[in-house]
Short mmCIF file of C-alpha atoms in Angstrom, two decimals:
data_model
loop_
_atom_site.label_atom_id
_atom_site.label_comp_id
_atom_site.label_asym_id
_atom_site.label_seq_id
_atom_site.Cartn_x
_atom_site.Cartn_y
_atom_site.Cartn_z
CA PHE H 71 -45.30 -38.28 -178.40
CA PHE H 72 -48.29 -37.90 -180.70
CA PHE H 73 -49.97 -40.94 -179.20
CA TRP H 74 -49.43 -39.62 -175.70
CA HIS H 75 -51.29 -36.40 -176.62
CA LEU H 76 -54.02 -38.43 -178.26
CA TYR H 77 -54.18 -40.62 -175.18
CA VAL H 78 -54.33 -37.61 -172.84
CA GLY H 79 -56.94 -35.92 -175.02
CA ALA H 80 -59.08 -39.04 -175.06
CA SER H 81 -58.74 -39.48 -171.31
CA MET H 82 -59.71 -35.85 -170.71
CA ALA H 83 -62.67 -36.16 -173.03
CA SER H 84 -63.82 -39.31 -171.28
CA SER H 85 -63.17 -37.80 -167.85
CA SER H 86 -65.31 -34.82 -168.76
CA SER H 87 -68.14 -37.23 -169.56
CA HIS H 88 -67.88 -38.60 -166.00
CA SER H 89 -69.44 -35.89 -163.93
CA SER H 90 -67.94 -36.76 -160.57
CA PRO H 91 -66.76 -34.00 -158.27
CA PRO H 92 -62.98 -33.56 -158.13
CA GLN H 93 -61.31 -35.38 -155.25
CA PRO H 94 -58.20 -34.24 -153.39
CA GLU H 95 -55.02 -35.91 -154.64
CA SER H 96 -54.45 -37.89 -151.46
CA GLU H 97 -57.92 -39.48 -151.71
CA ARG H 98 -57.45 -40.30 -155.39
CA LEU H 99 -54.06 -41.88 -154.71
CA ALA H 100 -55.39 -43.88 -151.78
CA GLY H 101 -58.20 -45.29 -153.92
CA LEU H 102 -55.95 -46.46 -156.73
CA PRO H 103 -54.40 -49.92 -156.68
CA PRO H 104 -50.65 -49.63 -156.01
CA GLU H 105 -49.84 -52.17 -158.74
CA TYR H 106 -50.51 -49.55 -161.41
CA PHE H 107 -47.59 -47.47 -160.20
CA LEU H 108 -45.02 -50.24 -160.58
CA PRO H 109 -42.49 -50.12 -163.45
CA LEU H 110 -43.66 -51.66 -166.71
CA GLU H 111 -41.18 -54.54 -166.39
CA ASP H 112 -42.72 -55.56 -163.03
CA PHE H 113 -46.44 -55.19 -163.76
CA ASP H 114 -48.74 -56.66 -166.39
CA ALA H 115 -51.95 -54.62 -166.42
CA VAL H 116 -53.93 -57.05 -168.57
CA GLY H 117 -52.87 -60.01 -166.42
CA HIS H 118 -53.83 -58.07 -163.30
CA MET H 119 -57.29 -57.29 -164.69
CA LEU H 120 -57.86 -60.90 -165.68
CA GLN H 121 -56.85 -62.10 -162.20
CA CYS H 122 -59.20 -59.62 -160.55
CA LEU H 123 -62.28 -60.70 -162.54
CA PRO H 124 -64.98 -62.02 -160.27
CA GLU H 125 -65.99 -65.61 -160.70
CA GLU H 126 -69.59 -64.66 -161.07
CA GLY H 127 -71.48 -61.46 -161.46
CA LEU H 128 -69.54 -60.10 -164.41
CA GLY H 129 -72.21 -57.56 -165.18
CA GLU H 130 -72.51 -54.05 -166.44
CA SER H 131 -72.04 -52.50 -163.01
CA TYR H 132 -68.75 -54.36 -162.47
CA LEU H 133 -67.47 -53.34 -165.89
CA ALA H 134 -68.49 -49.71 -165.27
CA ALA H 135 -66.69 -49.75 -161.91
CA GLN H 136 -63.57 -51.23 -163.55
CA LEU H 137 -63.78 -48.63 -166.30
CA ASP H 138 -64.04 -45.85 -163.73
CA GLN H 139 -61.11 -47.25 -161.75
CA THR H 140 -58.96 -47.61 -164.89
CA GLN H 141 -59.96 -44.10 -165.94
CA ASP H 142 -58.92 -42.77 -162.51
CA VAL H 143 -55.55 -44.51 -162.82
CA LEU H 144 -55.12 -43.07 -166.30
CA GLU H 145 -56.01 -39.55 -165.17
CA GLU H 146 -53.68 -39.70 -162.19
CA ILE H 147 -50.77 -40.99 -164.27
CA ASN H 148 -51.44 -38.38 -166.94
CA SER H 149 -51.58 -35.57 -164.37
CA LYS H 150 -48.30 -36.70 -162.78
CA LEU H 151 -46.66 -37.04 -166.18
CA SER H 152 -47.96 -33.65 -167.28
CA ALA H 153 -46.72 -32.02 -164.06
CA ARG H 154 -43.29 -33.65 -164.46
CA VAL H 155 -43.07 -32.53 -168.09
CA MET H 156 -44.05 -28.98 -167.16
CA ARG H 157 -41.50 -28.93 -164.31
CA SER H 158 -38.78 -30.05 -166.70
CA TYR H 159 -39.86 -27.83 -169.59
CA GLY H 160 -37.69 -24.85 -168.57
CA ALA H 161 -34.62 -27.05 -168.20
CA PHE H 162 -35.42 -28.71 -171.53
CA VAL H 163 -35.70 -25.36 -173.33
CA HIS H 164 -32.49 -24.15 -171.66
CA GLY H 165 -30.72 -27.36 -172.66
CA MET H 166 -31.92 -27.04 -176.25
CA ALA H 167 -30.69 -23.42 -176.34
CA GLN H 168 -27.29 -24.60 -175.08
CA VAL H 169 -27.19 -27.33 -177.73
CA GLN H 170 -28.03 -24.78 -180.43
CA GLN H 171 -25.34 -22.41 -179.12
CA LEU H 172 -22.81 -25.25 -179.09
CA LYS H 173 -23.76 -26.15 -182.65
CA SER H 174 -23.22 -22.57 -183.84
CA ASP H 175 -19.91 -22.41 -181.92
CA LEU H 176 -18.76 -25.63 -183.59
CA VAL H 177 -19.70 -24.30 -187.03
CA LEU H 178 -17.79 -21.09 -186.33
CA THR H 179 -14.79 -23.07 -185.07
CA ALA H 180 -14.80 -25.24 -188.19
CA ILE H 181 -14.84 -22.11 -190.39
CA GLN H 182 -11.96 -20.59 -188.41
CA CYS H 183 -9.96 -23.83 -188.66
CA ARG H 184 -10.47 -23.92 -192.42
CA ALA H 185 -9.33 -20.29 -192.75
CA ALA H 186 -6.31 -20.97 -190.51
CA ARG H 187 -5.34 -23.99 -192.65
CA LYS H 188 -5.51 -21.85 -195.80
CA HIS H 189 -3.44 -19.11 -194.15
CA LEU H 190 -0.84 -21.64 -192.97
CA SER H 191 -0.65 -23.06 -196.48
CA ARG H 192 -0.02 -19.59 -197.91
CA VAL H 193 2.58 -18.83 -195.25
CA GLU H 194 4.27 -22.18 -195.80
CA THR H 195 4.39 -21.58 -199.54
CA GLY H 196 5.70 -18.06 -198.98
CA THR H 197 8.29 -19.21 -196.46
CA VAL H 198 9.40 -22.60 -197.72
CA ASN H 199 9.94 -21.79 -201.39
CA PRO H 200 12.12 -18.72 -200.74
CA GLY H 201 13.90 -20.66 -198.01
CA LEU H 202 14.66 -23.47 -200.45
CA ASN H 203 15.95 -20.95 -202.98
CA ILE H 204 18.21 -19.40 -200.35
CA LEU H 205 19.45 -22.85 -199.35
CA ALA H 206 20.24 -23.75 -202.98
CA ARG H 207 22.13 -20.47 -203.42
CA LEU H 208 24.04 -21.07 -200.19
CA ARG H 209 25.06 -24.57 -201.31
CA ARG H 210 26.15 -23.23 -204.70
CA LYS H 211 28.13 -20.44 -203.02
CA ARG H 212 29.82 -22.93 -200.68
CA ALA H 213 30.77 -25.21 -203.63
CA LEU H 214 32.13 -22.19 -205.55
CA ALA H 215 34.10 -21.09 -202.49
CA GLU H 216 35.67 -24.56 -202.25
CA LEU H 217 36.51 -24.48 -205.97
CA LEU H 218 38.02 -21.00 -205.56
CA SER H 219 40.11 -22.26 -202.67
CA MET H 220 41.35 -25.18 -204.81
CA VAL H 221 42.12 -22.88 -207.75
CA ASP H 222 44.03 -20.52 -205.45
CA GLY H 223 45.98 -23.51 -204.15
CA LEU H 224 46.73 -24.64 -207.71
CA ARG H 225 47.84 -21.11 -208.64
CA ALA H 226 50.14 -21.02 -205.65
CA LEU H 227 51.57 -24.42 -206.61
CA THR H 228 52.07 -23.28 -210.20
CA SER H 229 53.82 -20.08 -209.15
CA GLU H 230 56.02 -21.99 -206.72
CA SER H 231 56.78 -24.55 -209.44
CA ASP H 232 57.71 -21.73 -211.85
CA GLU H 233 59.89 -20.11 -209.19
CA LEU H 234 61.59 -23.43 -208.43
CA CYS H 235 62.27 -24.05 -212.15
CA ARG H 236 63.71 -20.54 -212.51
CA LEU H 237 65.94 -21.00 -209.51
CA LEU H 238 67.14 -24.38 -210.72
CA GLY H 239 67.59 -23.12 -214.24
CA VAL H 240 65.40 -25.80 -215.69
CA ALA H 241 62.98 -25.26 -218.55
CA LYS H 242 59.37 -25.04 -217.62
CA PRO H 243 57.50 -28.31 -218.39
CA PRO H 244 54.71 -28.12 -220.99
CA PRO H 245 51.12 -28.10 -219.68
CA PRO H 246 49.43 -31.52 -219.31
CA PRO H 247 46.83 -32.63 -221.89
CA PRO H 248 43.19 -31.70 -221.24
CA ALA H 249 41.52 -33.93 -218.66
CA ASP H 250 38.43 -34.56 -220.79
CA GLY H 251 40.49 -36.45 -223.42
CA GLN H 252 39.70 -34.03 -226.23
CA GLY H 253 42.39 -32.59 -228.45
CA PRO H 254 45.71 -34.11 -229.53
CA ALA H 255 47.90 -35.60 -226.88
CA SER H 256 51.32 -33.97 -226.91
CA PRO H 257 54.38 -36.22 -226.74
CA PRO H 258 56.18 -36.30 -223.42
CA PRO H 259 59.05 -33.80 -223.17
CA PRO H 260 62.56 -35.15 -223.75
CA PRO H 261 64.56 -35.79 -220.62
CA PRO H 262 67.15 -33.09 -219.81
#
C-alpha cells in the first residue's frame, strides 16, 4: 500500500512536469495500447517493450515518446484505481464498522457465557449437594423402615411363640446366644 502511494505520488509529480493539456478520457484510452490493460498473468510489460523496440533509430525522441506513452498508461491506471478505491471506500468503512461491532458483540457474548458458567456452577453446587444429602437421608430412612418392619415381625413371632408355649404348658426356651460370638455359650436346654 505504501509503495502504491509512492508510485502514485511519483507519477503525479512526473505528470506535472509534462505540461500537456488534459485530454478527455475517451481520447486517452484510445491512444493507449490495449495490452497494458490485460491481467498480469497474460501480459509481460518488459517483454512487450523489448518487442516494440525499433530496429534502428533508437534515439532520444523515441525514448521520450515511449516514456510519455508509459506515463500515460500509468496515469490512466492510477486514475482508474483511485476512482475504484474511492467508490469502494464507503463500503469498506461500513464493513470495518460491522467487523468492529461483531468483535465487541463476541467479547460481550464471551463475558456473558463465562458469567453463566459460574452461575450454573453455583446453582449446581447449591442444588446437587443438598439433593445428595436428601437422597442419603432417604436411603437411611428406607433401611431403618425395613429394619423396623423386621423387628416388628420378630416381636410378633416372639409373642406368638410365648402364647403357644403358654397354651401348650411348655416352659419358655432360653434365648439363643449372641450372634456376634461374644459371651459364654449357654448349654442347650434339657429335653422335656
